[in-house]
Amino acid sequence: MATHEVTFPVNDPAEILKLRAGDEVVVQGHVIGIRDRTQIRIFDQGVEPPLDLTGAFLLHTAPNVRKIGPGRYEKLCIGTTTSARMVRFTEGLGAQYGVRAICGKGGFPDEAIEPMQRLGMVYFAIVGGAAALETTQIEEIEEVAWEELMPECLWKFRVKDFGPLTVGIDAHGGSLYRDVQERALKKLEDIYARL
Amino acid sequence: VTTVVNDLDAAVEGAAAHLYVWALKDIPRDLRDALADARGRETSVTGQRVLQTILRNVDVAEQERNLVCQDTGIAVYYCRVGEHFPLHPARIYGALKAGTERATVEHPLRSNTVHTLTRENTGPNVGFRVPIVHLDFVPDSDGLDVKCVPKGSGSENMSFLKMCVPADGVTGIKKFVLESVVGAGGKPCPPGIVGVGIGGSADYAMHLAKEAIARPVGTRNADPLVAELGGAVRAPERDRDRPDGPRRRRHRPLRPRRARGHAHDAEPGGRELPVLGRPPCVRPRLRDRFGHVREGRVRRGRPNGATFTVPGTVSVTSACQGVHS
């Protein structure tokens, strides 16, 4: 299992293709915060996002922030939410907006594997609940759009050494979630036999 | 309304505000020990990375005096109300609600409560029947004990209920627990703590599972028949028994105590709610760190601790008719 450092947004698809499920990754650059309501607005209500998502790294989050001025927010505690709820937006994010990475907790179900492979995307697993640590890795909240959806706005964070993240699903059809689930189900059969 | 009632109102409000924030910031010692113990035993590289990150996060939250997680959940309060406590439960509820609101606005905390159908935010972590308050009444007492258990939905969503049939027996219960754990997979935030409630009505079985989750890690049910169901679950290693010697720390670890008087214990002892009893050393620690211990506890009766758990737990419940512990 290799260790990588990737700066987002990425321009070169090779940056994504070099990542394999299980690899450790530290992220630099910019991270876009997004959640259920943000994506419902983009895809179900057809509203164009005011931030450029080309080559972007999306983080499933609804941060805890303090307002310090018009459109200005200070970070208090920023962590992640369960990704599986938002899997249906994967194809659209990759195909229409050129998103390259999605990060959250708990993983994506198997239906994300094929579109991620076809569109050259990865899913990064972050440790759920480890928000205090993530907050120290977020340098600044640079932009906020759709404030009326608070806290499910569209956020732009500048990060430094964001991680460690684990590649959960890679752009080659590999998924840790599928593999671990398969192993667990096999083990479950053995345990049932001993009950 | 008398001055005493007004003062108590304010004290309960302060207790609610204080407990909510405290529970979001400070991970109990039994969980810290269990995490450190797990890191020592974990063999997979990814697993070690995850446990290391969780332990780092607990330390960072402590150093920065920050919340452990941005999800401040729904505040759930468990109250033991003495029969002679001068404040009526309706006013206790009002004070707990005001305290939740105050903590959310003053800290500030993220407002998580939304209308079930419209998804519109309903206020600073308050709404229709939110916070959730459980009341239990204690005879021959004039005190009030409050326990706050903030509940994040990432783990709440991984709650499961099954109505078992006698024909499947205890094996059926065990299978359901295992199947639920595997089904939950990585979705709830690690570490997963599994609470199991067996018996009663559907709602009561779930209530028992929640109580079980708040018990110190490593404690077993007082009924040997029930305790045996869990198999050889390993309790966190005692500090002095570690092969590399005791770890250096500021406080002596709070030794996990056997949870007393669970509602589903064979012989509920002393009409105590489970896990309310923390060792008395919680008190000086609370005073040292926050300086206003009185606000955190409202008590005029026998000493008893206020305790809490954290978001990140798996609640598995099995309601099984005819298999009542």
Short mmCIF file of C-alpha atoms in Angstrom, two decimals:
data_model
loop_
_atom_site.label_atom_id
_atom_site.label_comp_id
_atom_site.label_asym_id
_atom_site.label_seq_id
_atom_site.Cartn_x
_atom_site.Cartn_y
_atom_site.Cartn_z
CA MET A 1 0.00 0.00 0.00
CA ALA A 2 1.53 3.23 -1.19
CA THR A 3 1.37 6.70 0.28
CA HIS A 4 0.58 9.70 -1.92
CA GLU A 5 0.18 13.44 -1.73
CA VAL A 6 -2.34 14.99 -4.13
CA THR A 7 -3.15 18.66 -4.65
CA PHE A 8 -6.72 19.57 -5.65
CA PRO A 9 -8.20 20.61 -7.99
CA VAL A 10 -6.31 18.19 -10.28
CA ASN A 11 -5.74 18.83 -13.97
CA ASP A 12 -3.95 15.63 -14.88
CA PRO A 13 -6.11 12.43 -14.83
CA ALA A 14 -2.92 10.45 -14.07
CA GLU A 15 -2.97 11.93 -10.56
CA ILE A 16 -6.18 9.97 -9.94
CA LEU A 17 -5.21 6.86 -11.89
CA LYS A 18 -2.11 6.30 -9.77
CA LEU A 19 -4.27 5.74 -6.65
CA ARG A 20 -5.27 2.20 -5.68
CA ALA A 21 -7.85 1.02 -3.13
CA GLY A 22 -6.15 0.81 0.27
CA ASP A 23 -3.50 3.48 -0.45
CA GLU A 24 -2.96 6.27 2.04
CA VAL A 25 -3.37 9.84 0.75
CA VAL A 26 -2.72 13.30 2.14
CA VAL A 27 -4.49 16.16 0.34
CA GLN A 28 -3.37 19.76 -0.26
CA GLY A 29 -5.07 22.68 -1.95
CA HIS A 30 -8.81 23.17 -2.02
CA VAL A 31 -11.71 21.07 -0.79
CA ILE A 32 -15.37 21.73 -1.64
CA GLY A 33 -17.89 20.95 1.11
CA ILE A 34 -21.21 19.58 -0.09
CA ARG A 35 -24.17 17.66 1.40
CA ASP A 36 -27.65 16.29 0.65
CA ARG A 37 -29.50 19.58 0.14
CA THR A 38 -26.68 21.08 -1.91
CA GLN A 39 -26.80 18.19 -4.38
CA ILE A 40 -30.60 18.06 -4.43
CA ARG A 41 -30.49 21.71 -5.51
CA ILE A 42 -27.95 21.04 -8.27
CA PHE A 43 -29.45 17.87 -9.73
CA ASP A 44 -33.13 17.74 -8.76
CA GLN A 45 -33.86 21.47 -8.96
CA GLY A 46 -31.41 22.09 -11.81
CA VAL A 47 -29.59 25.06 -10.26
CA GLU A 48 -26.03 25.58 -11.55
CA PRO A 49 -23.47 25.58 -8.71
CA PRO A 50 -21.76 28.98 -8.40
CA LEU A 51 -18.35 27.35 -7.75
CA ASP A 52 -16.21 25.62 -10.39
CA LEU A 53 -16.12 21.89 -9.65
CA THR A 54 -13.68 20.87 -12.43
CA GLY A 55 -11.06 18.50 -11.03
CA ALA A 56 -12.46 19.11 -7.56
CA PHE A 57 -12.27 17.19 -4.31
CA LEU A 58 -15.72 17.09 -2.67
CA LEU A 59 -16.15 16.51 1.04
CA HIS A 60 -19.48 15.33 2.48
CA THR A 61 -19.90 17.77 5.33
CA ALA A 62 -22.14 20.17 7.21
CA PRO A 63 -19.63 22.13 9.26
CA ASN A 64 -19.98 23.79 12.63
CA VAL A 65 -19.05 27.45 12.00
CA ARG A 66 -19.37 30.95 13.45
CA LYS A 67 -20.44 33.91 11.29
CA ILE A 68 -17.90 36.74 11.42
CA GLY A 69 -19.25 39.02 8.70
CA PRO A 70 -21.28 39.07 5.48
CA GLY A 71 -20.48 35.79 3.71
CA ARG A 72 -17.55 35.24 6.09
CA TYR A 73 -17.34 32.29 8.44
CA GLU A 74 -14.84 31.04 10.97
CA LYS A 75 -14.31 27.29 11.42
CA LEU A 76 -15.35 25.77 14.74
CA CYS A 77 -15.51 22.06 14.08
CA ILE A 78 -15.53 20.54 10.61
CA GLY A 79 -16.02 16.82 10.03
CA THR A 80 -17.75 14.43 7.68
CA THR A 81 -21.08 12.75 7.25
CA THR A 82 -22.21 9.37 5.89
CA SER A 83 -21.67 9.20 2.13
CA ALA A 84 -23.94 6.31 1.18
CA ARG A 85 -27.04 8.57 1.22
CA MET A 86 -25.59 10.64 -1.61
CA VAL A 87 -24.36 7.94 -3.97
CA ARG A 88 -26.95 8.70 -6.68
CA PHE A 89 -25.25 12.02 -7.50
CA THR A 90 -21.88 10.39 -8.34
CA GLU A 91 -22.44 9.99 -12.08
CA GLY A 92 -23.69 13.56 -12.53
CA LEU A 93 -20.85 15.06 -10.53
CA GLY A 94 -18.26 13.26 -12.62
CA ALA A 95 -19.88 13.51 -16.06
CA GLN A 96 -21.39 17.03 -15.94
CA TYR A 97 -19.02 18.84 -13.62
CA GLY A 98 -15.71 16.97 -13.87
CA VAL A 99 -15.41 16.19 -10.16
CA ARG A 100 -12.44 13.88 -9.54
CA ALA A 101 -12.69 12.85 -5.90
CA ILE A 102 -15.44 12.40 -3.34
CA CYS A 103 -14.61 12.03 0.33
CA GLY A 104 -16.80 11.09 3.27
CA LYS A 105 -17.34 8.41 5.83
CA GLY A 106 -18.67 4.91 5.56
CA GLY A 107 -18.07 4.44 1.84
CA PHE A 108 -20.20 4.20 -1.26
CA PRO A 109 -22.24 1.11 -2.14
CA ASP A 110 -21.16 -1.01 -5.11
CA GLU A 111 -23.25 0.99 -7.59
CA ALA A 112 -20.56 3.72 -7.45
CA ILE A 113 -17.77 1.42 -8.63
CA GLU A 114 -18.66 1.37 -12.33
CA PRO A 115 -19.25 5.14 -12.84
CA MET A 116 -16.10 5.97 -10.86
CA GLN A 117 -14.05 3.66 -13.07
CA ARG A 118 -15.61 5.00 -16.28
CA LEU A 119 -15.21 8.66 -15.30
CA GLY A 120 -11.79 8.40 -13.62
CA MET A 121 -12.93 9.25 -10.09
CA VAL A 122 -11.94 8.07 -6.61
CA TYR A 123 -13.70 7.81 -3.26
CA PHE A 124 -11.60 8.70 -0.23
CA ALA A 125 -12.49 7.32 3.19
CA ILE A 126 -11.95 9.63 6.10
CA VAL A 127 -12.22 8.55 9.73
CA GLY A 128 -15.77 9.43 10.77
CA GLY A 129 -16.02 11.39 14.00
CA ALA A 130 -12.42 12.64 13.86
CA ALA A 131 -13.57 16.22 13.28
CA ALA A 132 -11.37 18.02 15.81
CA LEU A 133 -8.30 16.77 13.92
CA GLU A 134 -9.74 17.64 10.49
CA THR A 135 -10.51 21.15 11.72
CA THR A 136 -6.81 21.75 12.44
CA GLN A 137 -6.03 20.72 8.84
CA ILE A 138 -8.46 23.25 7.34
CA GLU A 139 -6.68 26.57 7.05
CA GLU A 140 -9.54 28.78 6.02
CA ILE A 141 -13.12 28.92 4.77
CA GLU A 142 -12.50 30.84 1.56
CA GLU A 143 -15.99 30.97 0.05
CA VAL A 144 -19.55 30.07 0.92
CA ALA A 145 -22.41 29.83 -1.56
CA TRP A 146 -26.09 29.16 -0.91
CA GLU A 147 -25.97 30.35 2.70
CA GLU A 148 -29.73 29.82 3.02
CA LEU A 149 -29.07 26.06 3.11
CA MET A 150 -26.97 26.45 6.28
CA PRO A 151 -25.21 24.27 7.25
CA GLU A 152 -25.63 22.37 3.96
CA CYS A 153 -24.16 25.19 1.85
CA LEU A 154 -21.51 24.89 -0.83
CA TRP A 155 -18.24 25.50 1.02
CA LYS A 156 -14.74 26.15 -0.28
CA PHE A 157 -11.99 25.27 2.21
CA ARG A 158 -8.23 25.70 1.86
CA VAL A 159 -6.50 22.71 3.46
CA LYS A 160 -3.01 21.72 4.51
CA ASP A 161 -2.00 18.06 5.01
CA PHE A 162 -5.63 16.95 4.99
CA GLY A 163 -5.73 13.32 6.08
CA PRO A 164 -4.67 10.62 6.38
CA LEU A 165 -7.30 9.44 3.92
CA THR A 166 -7.67 5.90 2.59
CA VAL A 167 -8.55 5.23 -1.04
CA GLY A 168 -11.86 3.37 -0.60
CA ILE A 169 -12.85 3.07 -4.27
CA ASP A 170 -10.29 3.60 -7.04
CA ALA A 171 -10.63 4.42 -10.75
CA HIS A 172 -9.78 0.83 -11.72
CA GLY A 173 -12.84 -0.91 -10.30
CA GLY A 174 -11.32 -1.64 -6.89
CA SER A 175 -13.40 -1.14 -3.72
CA LEU A 176 -12.36 -1.77 -0.13
CA TYR A 177 -16.02 -1.74 0.90
CA ARG A 178 -16.93 -4.57 -1.48
CA ASP A 179 -13.87 -6.60 -0.44
CA VAL A 180 -14.36 -6.15 3.32
CA GLN A 181 -18.09 -6.89 3.07
CA GLU A 182 -17.38 -10.07 1.09
CA ARG A 183 -14.85 -11.22 3.68
CA ALA A 184 -17.20 -10.37 6.56
CA LEU A 185 -20.09 -12.32 5.01
CA LYS A 186 -17.84 -15.33 4.51
CA LYS A 187 -16.73 -15.10 8.16
CA LEU A 188 -20.35 -14.78 9.24
CA GLU A 189 -21.12 -18.14 7.64
CA ASP A 190 -18.34 -19.73 9.72
CA ILE A 191 -19.67 -18.12 12.90
CA TYR A 192 -23.25 -19.21 12.17
CA ALA A 193 -22.01 -22.77 11.74
CA ARG A 194 -20.51 -22.66 15.24
CA LEU A 195 -23.58 -21.23 17.00
CA VAL B 1 -43.42 30.88 41.80
CA THR B 2 -40.98 30.89 44.68
CA THR B 3 -37.35 31.95 44.65
CA VAL B 4 -36.36 28.32 45.29
CA VAL B 5 -38.18 27.19 42.18
CA ASN B 6 -36.67 30.00 40.11
CA ASP B 7 -33.18 29.12 41.34
CA LEU B 8 -33.73 25.44 40.60
CA ASP B 9 -35.03 26.31 37.15
CA ALA B 10 -31.81 28.19 36.45
CA ALA B 11 -29.68 25.42 37.96
CA VAL B 12 -31.28 22.71 35.81
CA GLU B 13 -30.93 24.92 32.73
CA GLY B 14 -27.25 25.44 33.55
CA ALA B 15 -26.80 21.70 34.13
CA ALA B 16 -28.30 20.89 30.74
CA ALA B 17 -26.14 23.43 28.91
CA HIS B 18 -23.01 22.30 30.70
CA LEU B 19 -23.59 18.55 30.31
CA TYR B 20 -24.41 18.83 26.60
CA VAL B 21 -21.15 20.63 25.79
CA TRP B 22 -19.11 18.49 28.19
CA ALA B 23 -20.37 15.27 26.61
CA LEU B 24 -19.41 16.61 23.17
CA LYS B 25 -15.87 17.48 24.21
CA ASP B 26 -14.57 14.92 26.64
CA ILE B 27 -14.31 11.21 25.85
CA PRO B 28 -14.79 9.07 28.99
CA ARG B 29 -11.73 7.28 30.29
CA ASP B 30 -13.13 3.78 29.75
CA LEU B 31 -13.47 4.54 26.03
CA ARG B 32 -9.97 6.01 25.82
CA ASP B 33 -8.57 2.89 27.46
CA ALA B 34 -10.55 0.63 25.15
CA LEU B 35 -9.23 2.55 22.11
CA ALA B 36 -5.61 2.37 23.27
CA ASP B 37 -6.06 -1.31 24.00
CA ALA B 38 -7.52 -1.92 20.53
CA ARG B 39 -4.62 -0.11 18.87
CA GLY B 40 -2.24 -2.46 20.65
CA ARG B 41 -4.07 -5.51 19.30
CA GLU B 42 -5.01 -4.38 15.77
CA THR B 43 -3.02 -6.17 13.07
CA SER B 44 -4.24 -4.59 9.80
CA VAL B 45 -2.46 -1.49 8.52
CA THR B 46 -5.72 0.33 7.68
CA GLY B 47 -7.18 -0.57 11.08
CA GLN B 48 -4.13 0.78 12.88
CA ARG B 49 -4.28 3.98 10.83
CA VAL B 50 -7.93 4.47 11.78
CA LEU B 51 -7.38 3.82 15.50
CA GLN B 52 -4.35 6.09 15.52
CA THR B 53 -6.41 8.87 13.91
CA ILE B 54 -9.22 8.44 16.46
CA LEU B 55 -6.77 8.65 19.37
CA ARG B 56 -5.11 11.72 17.83
CA ASN B 57 -8.53 13.30 17.42
CA VAL B 58 -9.39 12.78 21.09
CA ASP B 59 -6.09 14.44 22.05
CA VAL B 60 -6.56 17.34 19.62
CA ALA B 61 -10.09 17.99 20.94
CA GLU B 62 -8.68 18.13 24.46
CA GLN B 63 -5.78 20.44 23.58
CA GLU B 64 -7.87 22.79 21.46
CA ARG B 65 -10.84 22.52 23.81
CA ASN B 66 -12.84 21.75 20.70
CA LEU B 67 -15.76 19.44 20.03
CA VAL B 68 -14.71 15.87 19.27
CA CYS B 69 -17.09 15.82 16.29
CA GLN B 70 -18.98 18.54 14.40
CA ASP B 71 -22.18 16.52 14.67
CA THR B 72 -23.61 17.62 18.00
CA GLY B 73 -26.61 15.35 17.50
CA ILE B 74 -29.87 15.55 19.35
CA ALA B 75 -29.52 16.10 23.09
CA VAL B 76 -31.03 13.20 25.04
CA TYR B 77 -31.36 13.60 28.80
CA TYR B 78 -31.96 10.80 31.29
CA CYS B 79 -33.30 12.16 34.59
CA ARG B 80 -33.82 10.54 37.95
CA VAL B 81 -36.25 12.75 39.80
CA GLY B 82 -36.58 12.39 43.57
CA GLU B 83 -40.16 12.30 44.85
CA HIS B 84 -39.46 15.35 47.03
CA PHE B 85 -37.60 17.35 44.37
CA PRO B 86 -39.39 20.72 44.36
CA LEU B 87 -39.50 21.26 40.59
CA HIS B 88 -42.36 19.68 38.65
CA PRO B 89 -41.27 17.46 35.71
CA ALA B 90 -42.96 19.87 33.29
CA ARG B 91 -40.63 22.62 34.53
CA ILE B 92 -37.65 20.24 34.47
CA TYR B 93 -38.41 19.63 30.79
CA GLY B 94 -38.66 23.37 30.13
CA ALA B 95 -35.34 24.01 31.86
CA LEU B 96 -33.56 21.23 29.94
CA LYS B 97 -34.90 22.65 26.69
CA ALA B 98 -33.75 26.16 27.62
CA GLY B 99 -30.31 24.79 28.55
CA THR B 100 -29.97 22.98 25.22
CA GLU B 101 -30.89 26.15 23.40
CA ARG B 102 -28.46 28.24 25.45
CA ALA B 103 -25.53 25.85 24.86
CA THR B 104 -26.26 25.85 21.13
CA VAL B 105 -26.37 29.63 20.86
CA GLU B 106 -23.57 30.49 23.27
CA HIS B 107 -20.94 27.92 22.26
CA PRO B 108 -22.12 27.98 19.36
CA LEU B 109 -23.06 24.45 18.26
CA ARG B 110 -24.45 23.38 14.90
CA SER B 111 -28.25 23.35 14.86
CA ASN B 112 -29.23 19.87 13.78
CA THR B 113 -32.96 19.58 14.33
CA VAL B 114 -35.13 19.89 11.26
CA HIS B 115 -38.80 19.41 10.53
CA THR B 116 -39.27 15.75 9.64
CA LEU B 117 -41.05 16.47 6.35
CA THR B 118 -39.98 19.92 5.20
CA ARG B 119 -36.34 19.56 6.40
CA GLU B 120 -36.46 23.17 7.58
CA ASN B 121 -34.39 23.89 10.68
CA THR B 122 -36.58 24.14 13.79
CA GLY B 123 -34.24 26.14 16.02
CA PRO B 124 -31.09 25.84 18.12
CA ASN B 125 -31.22 22.05 18.60
CA VAL B 126 -34.79 22.26 19.85
CA GLY B 127 -38.05 21.42 18.15
CA PHE B 128 -41.21 19.41 18.65
CA ARG B 129 -40.35 17.03 21.54
CA VAL B 130 -36.66 17.84 21.13
CA PRO B 131 -34.55 17.54 23.26
CA ILE B 132 -35.60 14.03 24.18
CA VAL B 133 -36.04 13.58 27.93
CA HIS B 134 -36.49 10.33 29.84
CA LEU B 135 -37.79 10.64 33.39
CA ASP B 136 -37.49 8.09 36.14
CA PHE B 137 -38.76 8.68 39.65
CA VAL B 138 -36.95 7.85 42.88
CA PRO B 139 -38.77 7.41 46.20
CA ASP B 140 -37.35 8.92 49.43
CA SER B 141 -35.14 11.36 47.55
CA ASP B 142 -35.17 15.13 47.10
CA GLY B 143 -32.50 15.27 44.39
CA LEU B 144 -32.30 15.27 40.60
CA ASP B 145 -29.67 13.45 38.57
CA VAL B 146 -29.24 14.33 34.92
CA LYS B 147 -27.31 12.37 32.32
CA CYS B 148 -26.83 13.78 28.80
CA VAL B 149 -26.27 11.44 25.85
CA PRO B 150 -26.01 13.46 22.61
CA LYS B 151 -27.08 11.28 19.71
CA GLY B 152 -25.70 11.79 16.21
CA SER B 153 -27.75 10.28 13.43
CA GLY B 154 -24.89 8.62 11.57
CA SER B 155 -24.89 5.99 14.29
CA GLU B 156 -28.59 6.30 15.09
CA ASN B 157 -29.35 5.29 11.50
CA MET B 158 -27.62 2.00 12.23
CA SER B 159 -30.23 0.90 14.79
CA PHE B 160 -32.06 -2.33 14.11
CA LEU B 161 -35.12 -4.01 15.58
CA LYS B 162 -36.34 -7.54 15.09
CA MET B 163 -39.25 -9.42 16.56
CA CYS B 164 -37.75 -12.85 17.19
CA VAL B 165 -39.73 -16.04 17.54
CA PRO B 166 -39.30 -18.59 20.33
CA ALA B 167 -38.54 -21.31 17.76
CA ASP B 168 -35.28 -19.55 16.81
CA GLY B 169 -34.17 -19.41 20.44
CA VAL B 170 -31.03 -17.67 21.65
CA THR B 171 -29.25 -18.62 18.41
CA GLY B 172 -31.77 -16.44 16.55
CA ILE B 173 -30.90 -13.47 18.77
CA LYS B 174 -27.16 -13.99 18.25
CA LYS B 175 -27.60 -14.27 14.48
CA PHE B 176 -29.56 -11.02 14.39
CA VAL B 177 -26.86 -9.15 16.31
CA LEU B 178 -24.09 -10.45 14.03
CA GLU B 179 -26.10 -9.73 10.87
CA SER B 180 -26.78 -6.17 12.10
CA VAL B 181 -23.10 -5.50 12.80
CA VAL B 182 -22.02 -6.72 9.37
CA GLY B 183 -24.91 -4.85 7.74
CA ALA B 184 -23.88 -1.59 9.41
CA GLY B 185 -20.34 -2.06 8.03
CA GLY B 186 -18.30 1.13 8.05
CA LYS B 187 -21.27 3.51 8.05
CA PRO B 188 -21.38 4.42 11.76
CA CYS B 189 -18.29 6.34 12.90
CA PRO B 190 -15.71 4.07 14.50
CA PRO B 191 -15.29 2.68 17.08
CA GLY B 192 -18.53 0.72 16.95
CA ILE B 193 -20.02 0.00 20.33
CA VAL B 194 -22.88 -2.46 20.22
CA GLY B 195 -25.72 -2.22 22.72
CA VAL B 196 -28.24 -5.03 22.74
CA GLY B 197 -31.66 -4.98 24.37
CA ILE B 198 -33.67 -8.18 24.58
CA GLY B 199 -37.30 -8.47 25.56
CA GLY B 200 -40.14 -6.14 26.40
CA SER B 201 -42.17 -4.29 23.77
CA ALA B 202 -40.55 -3.00 20.56
CA ASP B 203 -39.96 0.48 22.01
CA TYR B 204 -38.76 -0.86 25.35
CA ALA B 205 -36.29 -3.27 23.74
CA MET B 206 -34.77 -0.31 21.87
CA HIS B 207 -34.65 1.68 25.11
CA LEU B 208 -32.75 -1.17 26.78
CA ALA B 209 -30.26 -1.24 23.88
CA LYS B 210 -29.61 2.49 24.38
CA GLU B 211 -29.03 1.98 28.08
CA ALA B 212 -26.60 -0.83 27.32
CA ILE B 213 -24.60 1.46 25.01
CA ALA B 214 -24.02 3.97 27.80
CA ARG B 215 -22.51 1.36 30.11
CA PRO B 216 -18.74 1.55 30.62
CA VAL B 217 -16.88 -0.54 28.02
CA GLY B 218 -16.07 -4.00 29.36
CA THR B 219 -18.84 -4.18 31.95
CA ARG B 220 -21.22 -7.10 31.80
CA ASN B 221 -24.85 -7.63 32.66
CA ALA B 222 -25.37 -8.45 36.34
CA ASP B 223 -27.34 -11.56 35.41
CA PRO B 224 -24.79 -14.33 34.65
CA LEU B 225 -27.14 -15.93 32.14
CA VAL B 226 -27.29 -12.70 30.13
CA ALA B 227 -23.58 -11.89 30.63
CA GLU B 228 -22.69 -15.29 29.18
CA LEU B 229 -24.47 -14.48 25.90
CA GLY B 230 -21.78 -11.94 25.06
CA GLY B 231 -19.10 -14.67 25.01
CA ALA B 232 -15.52 -13.95 25.94
CA VAL B 233 -15.52 -10.24 25.21
CA ARG B 234 -12.22 -8.83 26.30
CA ALA B 235 -12.31 -6.06 28.87
CA PRO B 236 -9.78 -3.23 28.46
CA GLU B 237 -6.42 -4.20 29.86
CA ARG B 238 -5.76 -2.88 33.33
CA ASP B 239 -3.03 -0.30 33.35
CA ARG B 240 -0.72 -2.03 35.79
CA ASP B 241 -0.99 -5.32 33.89
CA ARG B 242 0.34 -3.96 30.63
CA PRO B 243 3.51 -5.75 29.49
CA ASP B 244 5.27 -2.40 29.01
CA GLY B 245 4.26 -1.11 32.44
CA PRO B 246 1.73 1.53 33.46
CA ARG B 247 1.18 4.42 31.08
CA ARG B 248 1.85 7.95 32.24
CA ARG B 249 -1.25 10.02 32.63
CA ARG B 250 -2.57 12.86 34.64
CA HIS B 251 -5.44 11.02 36.20
CA ARG B 252 -5.82 7.52 37.43
CA PRO B 253 -8.07 5.73 34.97
CA LEU B 254 -11.67 5.42 35.99
CA ARG B 255 -11.98 1.69 36.47
CA PRO B 256 -15.03 0.53 34.54
CA ARG B 257 -17.59 -0.50 37.08
CA ARG B 258 -20.21 -3.09 36.72
CA ALA B 259 -23.38 -1.35 35.63
CA ARG B 260 -25.83 -1.54 38.46
CA GLY B 261 -29.49 -2.27 38.38
CA HIS B 262 -30.18 -2.42 34.67
CA ALA B 263 -33.87 -2.42 33.99
CA HIS B 264 -33.42 -5.82 32.39
CA ASP B 265 -31.27 -7.22 35.19
CA ALA B 266 -32.72 -10.15 37.03
CA GLU B 267 -32.65 -8.21 40.27
CA PRO B 268 -32.57 -4.47 39.70
CA GLY B 269 -30.56 -3.23 42.66
CA GLY B 270 -31.58 -0.18 44.58
CA ARG B 271 -33.82 1.17 41.83
CA GLU B 272 -30.83 2.74 40.12
CA LEU B 273 -30.72 3.62 36.46
CA PRO B 274 -27.72 2.01 34.79
CA VAL B 275 -24.42 3.77 34.57
CA LEU B 276 -25.52 6.86 36.41
CA GLY B 277 -22.98 5.99 39.08
CA ARG B 278 -19.58 7.26 38.10
CA PRO B 279 -16.79 7.07 40.64
CA PRO B 280 -16.78 10.15 42.86
CA CYS B 281 -13.52 11.42 41.31
CA VAL B 282 -15.54 12.81 38.39
CA ARG B 283 -16.48 15.65 40.66
CA PRO B 284 -13.08 17.31 41.30
CA ARG B 285 -12.17 16.77 37.67
CA LEU B 286 -15.26 18.61 36.57
CA ARG B 287 -14.54 21.45 38.94
CA ASP B 288 -10.87 21.68 37.88
CA ARG B 289 -11.58 21.93 34.21
CA PHE B 290 -14.66 24.06 34.12
CA GLY B 291 -14.75 25.84 37.44
CA HIS B 292 -18.50 25.72 37.85
CA VAL B 293 -19.29 22.26 39.03
CA ARG B 294 -22.54 23.26 40.69
CA GLU B 295 -24.05 24.17 37.36
CA GLY B 296 -23.31 20.72 36.03
CA ARG B 297 -25.18 18.90 38.74
CA VAL B 298 -28.34 19.51 40.62
CA ARG B 299 -28.39 17.47 43.73
CA ARG B 300 -29.75 17.65 47.16
CA GLY B 301 -29.69 13.95 47.84
CA ARG B 302 -27.12 11.20 47.90
CA PRO B 303 -24.05 11.73 45.68
CA ASN B 304 -24.30 10.17 42.29
CA GLY B 305 -22.51 11.09 39.09
CA ALA B 306 -23.71 12.48 35.83
CA THR B 307 -22.29 10.67 32.87
CA PHE B 308 -22.46 10.61 29.13
CA THR B 309 -21.53 8.75 26.04
CA VAL B 310 -20.57 9.98 22.60
CA PRO B 311 -21.98 9.78 19.11
CA GLY B 312 -20.55 6.83 17.27
CA THR B 313 -22.37 3.91 18.73
CA VAL B 314 -24.31 1.13 17.10
CA SER B 315 -27.58 0.28 18.70
CA VAL B 316 -28.75 -3.19 17.93
CA THR B 317 -31.97 -4.27 19.49
CA SER B 318 -33.70 -7.55 19.45
CA ALA B 319 -37.20 -7.69 20.85
CA CYS B 320 -37.84 -11.28 21.52
CA GLN B 321 -41.07 -12.51 23.00
CA GLY B 322 -40.71 -15.31 25.49
CA VAL B 323 -36.98 -14.81 25.96
CA HIS B 324 -37.01 -12.25 28.69
CA SER B 325 -34.00 -11.82 30.87
#
